[in-house]
Amino acid sequence: MSIFAAVMTGKGTGAISTVQVFGDSAEAVVKKIFKPTGTKPAEFKTGEILLGTITDGNETIDQVTIGCEQADSFAIHCHGNPLIVADIMQLLQRRGAALLTAEQLLTKIISAQKAVNTIAVEAKLAQLKAKTIQGTKIIINQVEAGLSKKAAEWLRNIDAVSLKQISSEAERILENSRTAKLIIAGCTAALIGPPNSGKSTLLNYLAGRDKAIVTDIKGTTRDWVEAVCRIESLSLRLIDTAGLDEKLPAPKDTIEEAAQKKSVQILEQADLVMLVLDNSQTSDQLDERLVEKIAEKLVLTCLNKSDLPAKFDTGKFIRRGGLPEILSNIVPISAKEGAGVEKLLEKIRQVCGVADFDLKTPVVFTSRQEEVLKRLKNAKSKQQATSIITELLNGEM
Ligand SMILES: Nc1nc2c(ncn2[C@@H]2O[C@H](COP(=O)(O)OP(=O)(O)OP(=O)(O)O)[C@@H](O)[C@H]2O)c(=O)[nH]1
Ligand SMILES: [Mg+2]
């Protein structure tokens, strides 16, 4: 006999929380702690919801509804106060339930269902963490269509399809997965640029509130500040940086050095670099060593303060050693007045490749799938390819 319980909703205070109970003794335990409204005893039927109270002996803990999802799986919807949720979980534990995380419980529930492949289990878990609704759609699409369909197709046609074709298709899937990851997990953008160019002003504008301090003193931002904004299918995490504009590297053991180190770290981990330049300053405002640091990154250049007379000359910037790629995606804006920001948002989606991404495209969405697909790309024989594709569909998580 087994029973498991997990809180399926996020931590903190919400209107409603859900506690999931699962296992072959789930029904018996739920019946002991649940008093349905009315006089009839609790009678659970799959697909039905009952209203009542959760009680511990004579003490009522909360009024709840309980959905019977399967004969051995129940969703208790209680009030979102974390103290109530904790009380219900403790009560279940005293009644013999093993307390699990939402992920662990979902894995148990899904794995118990026959005829689901590993991708389906991974999809259920990954869906919980997707940052956008489009992200959840990409994941769901991999179960019946997308990745699963592609894998089944490879297996079905293994005699007709060449290893070279499988390899190039796997490569394509890995490539598309990088874009899908931005939609599923969100995109981190580092705001960098010379002092006073308006990085913090832009962050505040995009965040819709004053998160970072803005002054006309160079080097105002010292600590890094972040804000999340949403651009349709993209959840964009913006990080304002400091100190990168000082001469690199900064003197040892100074506050500038500490800020620079943190900013370099942020820069390296960022999916996108938003380089903020000052249109009212000359083209030598950008340190060459910073240019080198962003050469390998996806860069979008915001030519800020476009409301002021222009002193920035793109031709001169390139002649001075600035890379033309840095200016290939350049958008004039005024972060102070909001001019050009709509265009900037559109450009961000375009540069990230999410603007017209087909949500049904086969992609990988877990590190296991990615690792398996990388091996498939280099498979040396049809036999090896077959076993790798089978592993993609049915391998251990
Ligand atoms: N005219 C004009 N002024 C701007 C614009 N954006 C920012 N500013 C001004 O430029 C100054 C510097 O802005 P910040 O946002 O603090 O610049 P920053 O890049 O974060 O500066 P540091 O943190 O010092 O590196 C402030 O006085 C802003 O009001 C703009 O689009 N137009
Ligand atoms: Mg700043």
Coordinates of C-alpha atoms and ligand atoms in Angstrom, one line a residue:
M1 CA 0.0 0.0 0.0
S2 CA 1.4 3.4 -0.9
I3 CA 0.4 7.0 -0.7
F4 CA 2.3 10.1 -1.8
A5 CA 1.4 13.8 -1.5
A6 CA 2.8 17.1 -2.9
V7 CA 2.0 20.8 -3.1
M8 CA 1.5 21.4 -6.8
T9 CA 1.1 25.2 -6.6
G10 CA 3.9 27.8 -6.1
K11 CA 5.3 28.8 -2.7
G12 CA 3.8 31.8 -0.9
T13 CA 0.3 33.1 -0.5
G14 CA -2.1 32.6 -3.3
A15 CA -5.9 32.5 -3.6
I16 CA -5.9 28.7 -4.0
S17 CA -3.4 26.0 -3.5
T18 CA -3.5 22.4 -4.8
V19 CA -2.3 19.4 -2.8
Q20 CA -2.1 16.2 -4.9
V21 CA -2.5 12.9 -3.3
F22 CA -1.6 9.7 -5.2
G23 CA -1.3 6.0 -4.5
D24 CA -3.3 2.8 -4.0
S25 CA -4.3 3.9 -0.5
A26 CA -5.0 7.5 -1.5
E27 CA -8.8 7.1 -1.6
A28 CA -8.9 5.5 1.8
V29 CA -6.9 8.2 3.4
V30 CA -8.7 11.1 1.7
K31 CA -12.0 9.6 2.9
K32 CA -10.7 9.6 6.5
I33 CA -9.7 13.3 6.5
F34 CA -12.5 14.7 4.2
K35 CA -16.1 15.5 5.3
P36 CA -18.3 16.2 2.3
T37 CA -20.9 18.9 2.5
G38 CA -24.4 17.4 3.2
T39 CA -25.2 14.2 4.9
K40 CA -23.9 11.6 2.4
P41 CA -20.5 10.0 2.9
A42 CA -17.8 10.8 0.4
E43 CA -18.3 8.8 -2.8
F44 CA -15.5 9.5 -5.4
K45 CA -16.0 9.0 -9.1
T46 CA -13.3 9.8 -11.6
G47 CA -13.9 13.2 -13.2
E48 CA -16.1 14.5 -10.4
I49 CA -15.5 17.2 -7.8
L50 CA -16.8 17.2 -4.2
L51 CA -17.1 20.2 -1.8
G52 CA -16.5 19.7 1.9
T53 CA -14.0 20.2 4.7
I54 CA -10.6 18.7 5.6
T55 CA -10.7 17.8 9.3
D56 CA -8.2 16.5 11.8
G57 CA -10.3 14.7 14.4
N58 CA -12.9 17.2 15.5
E59 CA -10.9 20.2 14.2
T60 CA -11.7 21.7 10.8
I61 CA -8.6 22.7 8.9
D62 CA -10.2 24.3 5.7
Q63 CA -13.1 24.2 3.3
V64 CA -11.9 22.5 0.1
T65 CA -13.0 20.9 -3.1
I66 CA -11.5 17.6 -4.1
G67 CA -11.2 16.5 -7.7
C68 CA -11.0 12.7 -8.3
E69 CA -8.7 12.6 -11.3
Q70 CA -8.2 8.8 -11.3
A71 CA -9.1 6.1 -8.9
D72 CA -5.8 6.6 -7.2
S73 CA -5.2 10.3 -7.8
F74 CA -6.9 13.3 -6.0
A75 CA -6.4 17.0 -6.2
I76 CA -7.3 18.8 -3.0
H77 CA -8.0 22.5 -3.7
C78 CA -7.7 24.5 -0.5
H79 CA -7.2 28.1 0.4
G80 CA -3.8 29.5 -0.5
N81 CA -2.6 30.5 3.0
P82 CA 0.8 28.6 3.4
L83 CA -0.2 27.7 7.0
I84 CA -3.3 25.9 5.8
V85 CA -1.3 24.1 3.2
A86 CA 1.3 23.1 5.8
D87 CA -1.4 21.8 8.1
I88 CA -3.0 19.6 5.4
M89 CA 0.4 18.2 4.4
Q90 CA 1.3 17.4 8.0
L91 CA -2.1 15.7 8.4
L92 CA -1.5 13.6 5.3
Q93 CA 2.0 12.7 6.6
R94 CA 0.6 11.5 9.9
R95 CA -1.8 9.3 7.9
G96 CA 1.1 7.7 6.2
A97 CA 1.8 9.8 3.1
A98 CA 5.3 10.3 1.9
L99 CA 5.7 14.0 1.1
L100 CA 7.3 14.7 -2.3
T101 CA 8.0 17.7 -4.5
A102 CA 5.5 18.4 -7.3
E103 CA 8.1 17.1 -9.8
Q104 CA 8.6 13.8 -8.0
L105 CA 4.9 13.2 -7.6
L106 CA 4.2 14.0 -11.3
T107 CA 6.9 11.6 -12.3
K108 CA 5.3 8.9 -10.2
I109 CA 1.8 9.6 -11.7
I110 CA 2.9 9.7 -15.3
S111 CA 5.3 6.7 -15.0
A112 CA 2.4 4.6 -13.6
Q113 CA 0.5 5.3 -16.9
K114 CA 1.3 2.6 -19.4
A115 CA 2.2 3.4 -23.0
V116 CA 3.7 6.8 -22.4
N117 CA 7.2 7.5 -23.6
T118 CA 9.9 9.3 -21.7
I119 CA 9.4 12.5 -23.7
A120 CA 5.8 12.6 -22.4
V121 CA 7.0 12.4 -18.8
E122 CA 9.6 15.0 -19.4
A123 CA 7.1 17.3 -21.1
K124 CA 4.7 17.2 -18.0
L125 CA 7.6 18.2 -15.7
A126 CA 9.1 20.9 -18.1
Q127 CA 5.6 22.5 -18.6
L128 CA 5.5 23.4 -14.9
K129 CA 8.6 25.6 -15.4
A130 CA 7.9 27.2 -18.8
K131 CA 8.0 31.0 -18.6
T132 CA 5.4 31.7 -21.4
I133 CA 2.3 30.0 -22.7
Q134 CA 4.0 29.6 -26.1
G135 CA 6.8 27.8 -24.2
T136 CA 4.3 25.3 -22.8
K137 CA 2.8 24.8 -26.3
I138 CA 6.2 24.0 -27.7
I139 CA 6.7 21.4 -25.0
I140 CA 3.3 19.8 -25.4
N141 CA 3.8 19.7 -29.2
Q142 CA 6.8 17.5 -28.7
V143 CA 4.7 14.6 -27.2
E144 CA 2.4 13.7 -30.0
A145 CA 4.1 15.6 -32.8
G146 CA 7.4 17.4 -32.9
L147 CA 10.3 15.4 -31.5
S148 CA 8.4 12.1 -30.8
K149 CA 6.9 12.1 -34.3
K150 CA 10.4 12.8 -35.8
A151 CA 11.9 10.0 -33.8
A152 CA 9.2 7.5 -34.8
E153 CA 9.6 8.5 -38.4
W154 CA 13.4 7.9 -38.3
L155 CA 12.7 4.4 -36.8
R156 CA 10.0 3.6 -39.4
N157 CA 12.2 4.6 -42.3
I158 CA 15.6 3.6 -40.9
D159 CA 16.4 1.5 -44.0
A160 CA 15.6 4.2 -46.4
V161 CA 17.0 7.2 -44.6
S162 CA 20.8 7.9 -44.7
L163 CA 23.0 8.5 -41.7
K164 CA 23.9 11.8 -43.2
Q165 CA 20.3 12.9 -43.4
I166 CA 19.6 11.8 -39.8
S167 CA 22.7 13.7 -38.7
S168 CA 21.8 16.9 -40.5
E169 CA 18.2 16.7 -39.2
A170 CA 19.5 16.2 -35.6
E171 CA 21.7 19.2 -36.1
R172 CA 18.7 21.3 -37.3
I173 CA 16.7 20.2 -34.2
L174 CA 19.5 21.2 -31.9
E175 CA 19.7 24.6 -33.7
N176 CA 16.0 25.2 -33.4
S177 CA 16.1 24.1 -29.8
R178 CA 18.3 27.1 -28.9
T179 CA 15.5 29.4 -30.1
A180 CA 12.9 27.3 -28.4
K181 CA 14.8 27.5 -25.1
L182 CA 14.6 31.3 -25.2
I183 CA 10.8 31.0 -25.5
I184 CA 10.5 28.2 -22.8
A185 CA 13.0 29.4 -20.3
G186 CA 13.3 33.1 -21.1
C187 CA 16.0 35.3 -22.4
T188 CA 18.6 37.0 -20.3
A189 CA 19.8 40.3 -21.7
A190 CA 22.8 42.2 -20.3
L191 CA 22.6 46.0 -20.7
I192 CA 26.1 47.3 -21.3
G193 CA 27.6 50.5 -22.6
P194 CA 29.6 53.5 -21.7
P195 CA 28.9 55.5 -18.5
N196 CA 25.8 57.8 -18.7
S197 CA 24.5 56.3 -22.0
G198 CA 21.1 55.6 -20.4
K199 CA 21.3 51.8 -19.5
S200 CA 19.4 52.3 -16.2
T201 CA 16.9 54.7 -17.9
L202 CA 16.2 52.0 -20.5
L203 CA 15.8 49.3 -17.8
N204 CA 13.4 51.4 -15.9
Y205 CA 11.4 52.2 -19.0
L206 CA 11.1 48.5 -20.0
A207 CA 10.3 47.4 -16.4
G208 CA 7.6 50.1 -16.3
R209 CA 8.9 51.4 -13.0
D210 CA 12.0 53.0 -11.4
K211 CA 14.1 50.0 -10.4
A212 CA 17.5 51.5 -11.0
I213 CA 18.8 54.9 -10.0
V214 CA 19.3 57.3 -12.8
T215 CA 21.5 60.4 -12.5
D216 CA 23.7 62.4 -14.9
I217 CA 26.8 61.4 -12.9
K218 CA 28.9 58.9 -14.7
G219 CA 29.1 55.5 -12.9
T220 CA 25.8 55.8 -11.1
T221 CA 25.1 52.1 -11.2
R222 CA 27.4 50.1 -9.0
D223 CA 25.4 47.1 -8.1
W224 CA 23.7 45.1 -10.7
V225 CA 19.9 45.6 -11.0
E226 CA 17.5 43.3 -12.8
A227 CA 13.9 43.4 -14.1
V228 CA 11.7 41.1 -16.1
C229 CA 9.5 42.3 -18.9
R230 CA 7.4 40.4 -21.3
I231 CA 7.5 40.8 -25.1
E232 CA 4.7 38.6 -26.4
S233 CA 6.2 35.1 -26.5
L234 CA 9.5 36.2 -24.8
S235 CA 10.1 36.6 -21.1
L236 CA 13.1 39.0 -21.1
R237 CA 15.2 39.3 -18.0
L238 CA 17.2 42.5 -18.2
I239 CA 20.3 43.0 -16.2
D240 CA 21.8 46.5 -15.8
T241 CA 25.6 46.3 -15.5
A242 CA 28.2 48.5 -14.0
G243 CA 31.8 49.2 -14.4
L244 CA 32.4 47.6 -17.8
D245 CA 32.8 51.0 -19.2
E246 CA 35.8 51.8 -17.0
K247 CA 39.1 51.1 -18.5
L248 CA 39.4 47.3 -18.4
P249 CA 40.7 45.9 -16.1
A250 CA 40.0 48.2 -13.1
P251 CA 42.6 48.7 -10.4
K252 CA 42.9 45.8 -8.0
D253 CA 40.8 45.6 -4.8
T254 CA 38.6 48.6 -5.8
I255 CA 34.8 48.7 -5.9
E256 CA 35.2 49.2 -9.7
E257 CA 37.0 45.9 -9.9
A258 CA 34.3 44.1 -8.0
A259 CA 31.6 45.6 -10.2
Q260 CA 33.6 44.7 -13.3
K261 CA 34.0 41.1 -12.3
K262 CA 30.3 40.6 -11.7
S263 CA 29.4 42.4 -14.9
V264 CA 31.8 40.2 -17.0
Q265 CA 30.1 37.2 -15.4
I266 CA 26.7 38.5 -16.4
L267 CA 27.9 39.3 -19.9
E268 CA 29.3 35.8 -20.4
Q269 CA 26.0 34.1 -19.3
A270 CA 23.7 36.5 -21.2
D271 CA 21.8 35.2 -24.2
L272 CA 21.6 38.7 -25.6
V273 CA 23.8 41.8 -25.2
M274 CA 21.9 45.1 -25.4
L275 CA 24.6 47.6 -26.1
V276 CA 23.4 51.1 -25.1
L277 CA 25.4 53.9 -26.9
D278 CA 24.9 57.6 -26.5
N279 CA 23.9 59.3 -29.8
S280 CA 24.9 62.7 -28.3
Q281 CA 28.5 61.6 -27.8
T282 CA 31.3 60.9 -30.3
S283 CA 32.1 57.5 -31.7
D284 CA 35.1 56.8 -29.4
Q285 CA 32.8 56.4 -26.4
L286 CA 33.2 52.6 -26.4
D287 CA 36.3 50.9 -25.0
E288 CA 37.9 48.6 -27.5
R289 CA 38.4 45.8 -25.0
L290 CA 34.6 45.8 -24.4
V291 CA 34.1 45.5 -28.1
E292 CA 36.3 42.3 -28.0
K293 CA 34.3 40.9 -25.1
I294 CA 31.0 41.1 -27.0
A295 CA 32.3 40.0 -30.4
E296 CA 31.1 36.5 -30.0
K297 CA 27.6 37.4 -28.6
L298 CA 24.3 38.1 -30.0
V299 CA 24.3 41.9 -29.9
L300 CA 21.5 44.5 -30.3
T301 CA 22.7 48.1 -30.3
C302 CA 20.4 50.8 -28.9
L303 CA 21.5 54.2 -30.1
N304 CA 20.1 56.1 -27.1
K305 CA 19.3 59.8 -26.6
S306 CA 18.2 60.1 -30.2
D307 CA 16.2 63.1 -29.0
L308 CA 19.5 65.0 -28.7
P309 CA 21.6 66.3 -31.6
A310 CA 23.8 63.4 -33.1
K311 CA 27.5 63.3 -32.6
F312 CA 27.8 59.5 -33.0
D313 CA 29.1 58.6 -36.5
T314 CA 28.7 54.9 -37.3
G315 CA 31.4 55.1 -40.1
K316 CA 33.9 56.5 -37.7
F317 CA 33.1 53.9 -35.1
I318 CA 33.9 51.1 -37.5
R319 CA 37.1 52.8 -38.8
R320 CA 38.2 53.0 -35.1
G321 CA 38.1 49.2 -34.8
G322 CA 34.4 48.9 -33.8
L323 CA 33.0 45.7 -35.3
P324 CA 30.4 46.2 -38.1
E325 CA 28.4 43.3 -36.7
I326 CA 27.8 45.3 -33.5
L327 CA 26.0 47.9 -35.6
S328 CA 24.2 45.5 -37.9
N329 CA 21.3 45.5 -35.5
I330 CA 21.0 49.1 -34.5
V331 CA 17.9 50.9 -33.3
P332 CA 17.7 54.6 -32.5
I333 CA 15.7 55.2 -29.3
S334 CA 15.1 57.7 -26.6
A335 CA 14.8 55.8 -23.3
K336 CA 13.9 59.0 -21.6
E337 CA 10.9 59.7 -23.8
G338 CA 10.1 56.1 -24.9
A339 CA 10.6 56.9 -28.6
G340 CA 11.7 53.9 -30.7
V341 CA 11.1 51.4 -27.9
E342 CA 8.3 49.6 -29.7
K343 CA 10.7 49.1 -32.6
L344 CA 13.4 48.0 -30.2
L345 CA 11.1 45.3 -28.7
E346 CA 10.2 44.0 -32.2
K347 CA 14.0 43.9 -33.0
I348 CA 14.7 41.9 -29.8
R349 CA 12.2 39.2 -30.9
Q350 CA 13.7 39.2 -34.4
V351 CA 17.3 39.0 -33.2
C352 CA 16.4 36.1 -30.8
G353 CA 14.7 34.3 -33.7
V354 CA 11.4 34.0 -31.8
A355 CA 9.3 36.4 -34.0
D356 CA 8.0 33.7 -36.4
F357 CA 9.1 30.5 -34.6
D358 CA 6.8 27.6 -35.5
L359 CA 5.7 26.1 -32.1
K360 CA 5.3 22.7 -33.7
T361 CA 8.9 22.4 -34.9
P362 CA 10.7 19.4 -33.4
V363 CA 13.0 20.5 -30.6
V364 CA 14.7 19.1 -27.5
F365 CA 13.7 20.7 -24.2
T366 CA 15.7 18.8 -21.5
S367 CA 19.5 18.2 -21.1
R368 CA 19.0 14.5 -21.5
Q369 CA 17.3 14.9 -24.9
E370 CA 20.0 17.3 -26.0
E371 CA 22.8 14.9 -25.0
V372 CA 21.1 12.0 -26.8
L373 CA 20.6 14.1 -29.9
K374 CA 24.2 15.2 -30.0
R375 CA 25.2 11.5 -29.9
L376 CA 22.7 10.8 -32.7
K377 CA 24.3 13.5 -34.8
N378 CA 27.6 11.5 -34.7
A379 CA 26.1 8.0 -35.0
K380 CA 28.5 5.7 -37.0
S381 CA 26.0 3.0 -38.1
K382 CA 22.3 2.5 -38.6
Q383 CA 22.3 0.0 -35.7
Q384 CA 23.8 2.6 -33.4
A385 CA 21.4 5.3 -34.7
T386 CA 18.4 2.9 -34.0
S387 CA 19.5 2.3 -30.4
I388 CA 20.1 6.0 -29.8
I389 CA 16.6 7.0 -31.2
T390 CA 15.0 4.3 -29.1
E391 CA 16.8 5.7 -26.1
L392 CA 15.5 9.2 -27.0
L393 CA 11.9 7.8 -26.8
N394 CA 12.2 5.4 -24.0
G395 CA 15.5 6.0 -22.1
E396 CA 15.8 6.6 -18.4
M397 CA 15.2 10.2 -17.2
Ligands
LIG1 N1 18.0 63.4 -23.5 C1 18.1 62.2 -23.0 N2 18.6 61.9 -21.8 C2 18.7 60.6 -21.4 C3 18.1 59.5 -22.2 N3 18.3 58.4 -21.5 C4 19.0 58.7 -20.3 N4 19.2 60.1 -20.3 C5 19.9 60.8 -19.2 O1 21.2 60.4 -19.2 C6 21.7 60.4 -17.8 C7 22.3 59.0 -17.5 O2 21.3 58.1 -17.5 P1 21.5 56.6 -16.8 O3 20.3 55.8 -17.1 O4 21.8 56.9 -15.3 O5 22.8 56.1 -17.5 P2 23.6 54.8 -17.2 O6 24.1 54.3 -18.5 O7 22.8 53.8 -16.4 O8 24.8 55.4 -16.4 P3 25.8 54.6 -15.4 O9 25.0 53.8 -14.4 O10 26.5 55.8 -14.8 O11 26.8 53.8 -16.2 C8 20.5 60.8 -16.9 O12 20.6 62.1 -16.7 C9 19.3 60.5 -17.8 O13 18.2 61.2 -17.5 C10 17.5 59.9 -23.4 O14 17.0 59.0 -24.1 N5 17.5 61.2 -23.8
MG2 MG 23.2 53.1 -14.5

